[in-house]
């Protein structure tokens, strides 16, 4: 059965053309409560292929200081999951690229897994990344509901993930695999060293079924090209969040600055 899921469609097109993808992350509700719709529409207009919409949480374990701070600001601004879904529903008909919700299990469980998946579909969301979701819970509790709603649950791998585990994830997920560039938290880096390059090349040589996107630390030309050479594309989070905050929420200004940084 041919899926209508936008994530699968994007990567099917990427594999045909070989064009490298660029995905951006931002935290909904930061720097302004009502900026979500404008940020998403601006990023699509500026050529971004996929967007990760961060759900603010008080204790984001995998995130570095930039994204932690963004979550704190968003919560102080009054952002909630219900408000976020309402904002996404308002632009559902105008957004054509995949949206992926990124958030921690506590918030999603409080909302309710089935209710969350239903709201994702109603809001034009194609998938989710839940960094602290145990794989057993994913298989038993989350995947059956996500499959029912044709949503993709994206799993992360790091340099510490065993080859056996990577193949198990590849066999039981769909959409793409999120390759974390290092075992540390998120945050911009100036370059990827030889060990990271070797990790990228090793995973690229495994012949996995799912395409991969590389994230964590991408902030300039060197890190972007290194990621794109060894995967379907790159994910940028902290660098864009910083620029968006500095611009006061003006996504066009932030994109100008990001593209400038990625050219150097």
Coordinates of C-alpha atoms in Angstrom, one line a residue:
X1 CA 0.0 0.0 0.0
X2 CA 1.4 3.4 -1.0
X3 CA 1.6 5.7 2.0
X4 CA 0.5 9.3 2.0
X5 CA 2.9 10.0 4.8
X6 CA 5.0 13.1 3.8
X7 CA 8.2 11.8 5.4
X8 CA 8.2 8.7 3.2
X9 CA 7.4 10.8 0.2
X10 CA 10.2 13.2 0.9
X11 CA 12.8 10.4 1.2
X12 CA 11.5 8.5 -1.8
X13 CA 12.0 11.7 -3.8
X14 CA 15.4 12.2 -2.3
X15 CA 16.6 8.7 -3.2
X16 CA 15.5 9.4 -6.8
X17 CA 17.2 12.7 -7.2
X18 CA 20.1 12.4 -4.8
X19 CA 19.4 16.0 -3.6
X20 CA 20.6 16.4 0.0
X21 CA 18.0 17.5 2.5
X22 CA 18.0 20.1 5.2
X23 CA 15.8 19.9 8.3
X24 CA 15.5 22.5 11.0
X25 CA 14.4 22.3 14.6
X26 CA 12.8 25.1 16.6
X27 CA 11.0 25.1 20.0
X28 CA 7.4 26.1 19.7
X29 CA 6.6 29.1 21.8
X30 CA 10.1 30.6 21.8
X31 CA 10.9 33.4 21.5
X32 CA 7.2 34.3 21.1
X33 CA 4.1 32.3 22.0
X34 CA 2.3 33.0 18.7
X35 CA 5.2 32.7 16.3
X36 CA 4.9 29.0 15.4
X37 CA 2.8 29.4 12.2
X38 CA 5.0 32.1 10.9
X39 CA 8.2 30.2 11.5
X40 CA 7.0 27.1 9.8
X41 CA 5.6 29.0 6.8
X42 CA 8.8 31.0 6.4
X43 CA 11.1 27.9 6.6
X44 CA 9.1 26.2 3.9
X45 CA 9.2 29.3 1.7
X46 CA 13.0 29.5 2.3
X47 CA 13.7 26.0 1.0
X48 CA 13.8 23.8 4.2
X49 CA 12.7 20.2 3.5
X50 CA 11.4 19.1 6.9
X51 CA 10.8 20.8 10.2
X52 CA 11.1 19.4 13.7
X53 CA 8.7 21.3 16.0
X54 CA 9.9 21.1 19.6
X55 CA 7.4 20.6 22.4
X56 CA 8.8 22.5 25.4
X57 CA 9.5 20.4 28.5
X58 CA 10.9 21.3 31.9
X59 CA 13.6 18.6 32.0
X60 CA 14.9 17.9 28.4
X61 CA 17.7 15.4 29.1
X62 CA 19.1 15.2 25.5
X63 CA 19.3 18.9 24.9
X64 CA 22.1 21.3 25.5
X65 CA 21.8 24.8 27.1
X66 CA 20.4 26.6 24.0
X67 CA 17.4 24.3 23.5
X68 CA 16.9 23.9 27.3
X69 CA 16.7 27.7 27.6
X70 CA 14.3 27.9 24.6
X71 CA 12.0 25.4 26.3
X72 CA 12.1 27.4 29.6
X73 CA 11.1 30.6 27.7
X74 CA 8.3 28.8 25.8
X75 CA 6.8 27.4 29.0
X76 CA 7.0 30.9 30.6
X77 CA 5.3 32.3 27.5
X78 CA 2.4 29.8 28.2
X79 CA 3.0 27.3 25.4
X80 CA 1.1 24.0 25.9
X81 CA 0.6 21.0 23.7
X82 CA -3.0 21.9 23.2
X83 CA -2.1 25.4 22.1
X84 CA 0.6 24.1 19.8
X85 CA -1.8 21.7 18.0
X86 CA -4.3 24.6 17.6
X87 CA -1.5 26.7 16.0
X88 CA -0.6 23.9 13.6
X89 CA -4.2 23.2 12.6
X90 CA -4.5 26.9 11.6
X91 CA -1.9 26.4 8.8
X92 CA -2.5 22.7 8.0
X93 CA -3.7 23.4 4.5
X94 CA -0.8 25.7 3.7
X95 CA 2.1 23.5 4.7
X96 CA 3.4 20.9 2.3
X97 CA 6.6 19.7 3.8
X98 CA 6.8 17.1 6.6
X99 CA 6.4 18.3 10.2
X100 CA 7.8 16.1 13.0
X101 CA 6.9 16.7 16.6
X102 CA 9.9 16.4 18.9
X103 CA 9.2 16.0 22.6
X104 CA 9.7 14.0 25.8
X105 CA 7.6 11.0 26.8
X106 CA 6.2 12.6 30.0
X107 CA 4.4 15.4 28.1
X108 CA 3.0 13.0 25.5
X109 CA 1.9 10.4 28.0
X110 CA 0.1 13.1 30.0
X111 CA -1.8 14.2 26.8
X112 CA -2.4 10.5 26.0
X113 CA -0.7 8.5 23.2
X114 CA -3.8 8.0 21.1
X115 CA -5.0 11.5 21.7
X116 CA -1.6 12.8 20.7
X117 CA -1.5 10.7 17.5
X118 CA -5.1 11.8 16.6
X119 CA -4.1 15.5 17.2
X120 CA -1.0 15.0 15.0
X121 CA -3.1 13.8 12.1
X122 CA -5.6 16.6 12.6
X123 CA -2.7 19.2 12.6
X124 CA -0.8 17.9 9.6
X125 CA 2.0 16.3 11.5
X126 CA 3.7 13.3 9.9
X127 CA 5.8 11.9 12.7
X128 CA 7.4 12.2 16.1
X129 CA 10.7 11.9 17.8
X130 CA 10.6 11.0 21.5
X131 CA 14.2 10.8 22.7
X132 CA 13.4 9.1 26.1
X133 CA 11.0 6.5 24.7
X134 CA 12.3 3.0 25.6
X135 CA 12.4 0.8 22.5
X136 CA 10.3 -2.0 24.2
X137 CA 7.6 0.6 25.0
X138 CA 7.8 1.8 21.4
X139 CA 7.2 -1.7 20.0
X140 CA 4.4 -2.7 22.5
X141 CA 2.6 0.6 23.2
X142 CA 3.4 3.4 20.7
X143 CA 4.0 1.8 17.3
X144 CA 0.6 0.1 17.0
X145 CA -1.2 3.4 17.6
X146 CA 1.2 5.4 15.4
X147 CA 0.8 2.8 12.6
X148 CA -3.0 3.1 12.9
X149 CA -2.7 6.9 12.2
X150 CA 0.1 6.4 9.5
X151 CA 2.6 8.3 11.7
X152 CA 6.3 7.7 11.8
X153 CA 8.1 7.3 15.1
X154 CA 11.7 8.3 14.4
X155 CA 14.4 6.6 16.5
X156 CA 17.9 8.0 17.3
X157 CA 21.2 6.3 17.2
X158 CA 24.6 7.5 18.6
X159 CA 28.2 6.5 18.2
X160 CA 27.6 4.4 21.3
X161 CA 24.8 2.4 19.7
X162 CA 25.8 -1.2 18.8
X163 CA 25.5 -2.5 15.3
X164 CA 23.1 -5.1 16.4
X165 CA 20.9 -2.4 18.0
X166 CA 21.1 -0.3 14.9
X167 CA 19.9 -3.1 12.7
X168 CA 17.1 -3.9 15.1
X169 CA 16.0 -0.3 15.0
X170 CA 16.2 -0.3 11.2
X171 CA 14.0 -3.4 11.0
X172 CA 11.3 -2.0 13.2
X173 CA 11.0 1.6 12.2
X174 CA 10.0 3.5 9.1
X175 CA 10.7 7.0 7.7
X176 CA 14.3 7.7 8.6
X177 CA 16.8 7.2 11.4
X178 CA 18.1 10.2 13.3
X179 CA 21.9 9.8 13.6
X180 CA 23.2 11.8 16.5
X181 CA 26.7 13.0 15.7
X182 CA 28.0 12.5 19.2
X183 CA 26.9 10.9 22.5
X184 CA 26.7 14.3 24.2
X185 CA 23.8 16.8 24.3
X186 CA 22.8 19.1 21.4
X187 CA 24.8 22.2 20.6
X188 CA 26.7 23.8 17.7
X189 CA 30.2 22.5 16.9
X190 CA 32.9 24.0 14.7
X191 CA 33.9 20.7 13.1
X192 CA 33.5 17.0 13.2
X193 CA 36.7 15.2 14.1
X194 CA 38.1 12.0 12.6
X195 CA 36.2 9.7 15.0
X196 CA 32.8 11.3 14.1
X197 CA 33.7 11.1 10.4
X198 CA 34.6 7.4 10.8
X199 CA 31.3 6.8 12.6
X200 CA 29.3 8.5 9.8
X201 CA 31.1 6.4 7.1
X202 CA 30.7 3.1 9.1
X203 CA 26.9 3.6 9.4
X204 CA 26.7 4.7 5.8
X205 CA 28.4 1.4 4.8
X206 CA 25.9 -0.8 6.8
X207 CA 23.4 -0.9 3.9
X208 CA 20.4 0.1 6.2
X209 CA 16.9 0.0 4.8
X210 CA 16.0 3.4 6.2
X211 CA 17.6 6.7 5.1
X212 CA 19.5 8.6 7.7
X213 CA 19.6 12.3 8.8
X214 CA 22.6 13.5 10.9
X215 CA 22.0 16.0 13.6
X216 CA 23.6 17.6 16.7
X217 CA 26.4 20.1 16.2
X218 CA 25.8 21.3 12.6
X219 CA 26.4 25.0 12.4
X220 CA 28.8 25.7 9.4
X221 CA 29.9 24.5 6.0
X222 CA 32.3 21.9 7.3
X223 CA 29.8 20.2 9.6
X224 CA 27.0 20.4 7.0
X225 CA 29.0 18.9 4.2
X226 CA 30.3 16.2 6.4
X227 CA 26.8 15.2 7.4
X228 CA 25.5 15.4 3.8
X229 CA 28.3 13.3 2.4
X230 CA 27.3 10.4 4.7
X231 CA 23.5 10.6 4.9
X232 CA 20.4 11.8 3.2
X233 CA 20.8 15.2 4.8
X234 CA 21.4 17.2 7.9
X235 CA 19.3 18.5 10.9
X236 CA 20.1 21.8 12.5
X237 CA 18.7 22.8 15.9
X238 CA 20.8 24.8 18.3
X239 CA 22.3 27.1 15.7
X240 CA 18.9 28.0 14.2
X241 CA 17.3 28.4 17.7
X242 CA 20.1 30.9 18.6
X243 CA 19.6 32.9 15.5
X244 CA 15.8 32.9 15.8
X245 CA 16.1 34.2 19.4
X246 CA 18.6 36.9 18.4
X247 CA 16.2 38.0 15.6
X248 CA 13.3 38.4 18.1
X249 CA 11.5 35.6 16.2
X250 CA 12.0 37.0 12.7
X251 CA 12.5 33.7 10.8
X252 CA 13.5 35.4 7.6
X253 CA 16.3 37.2 9.3
X254 CA 17.4 34.0 11.1
X255 CA 17.4 32.1 7.8
X256 CA 19.5 34.8 6.1
X257 CA 22.0 34.4 8.9
X258 CA 21.9 30.6 8.9
X259 CA 22.5 30.3 5.2
X260 CA 25.4 32.8 5.6
X261 CA 26.9 30.7 8.4
X262 CA 26.5 27.5 6.3
X263 CA 28.5 29.0 3.5
X264 CA 31.6 29.6 5.6

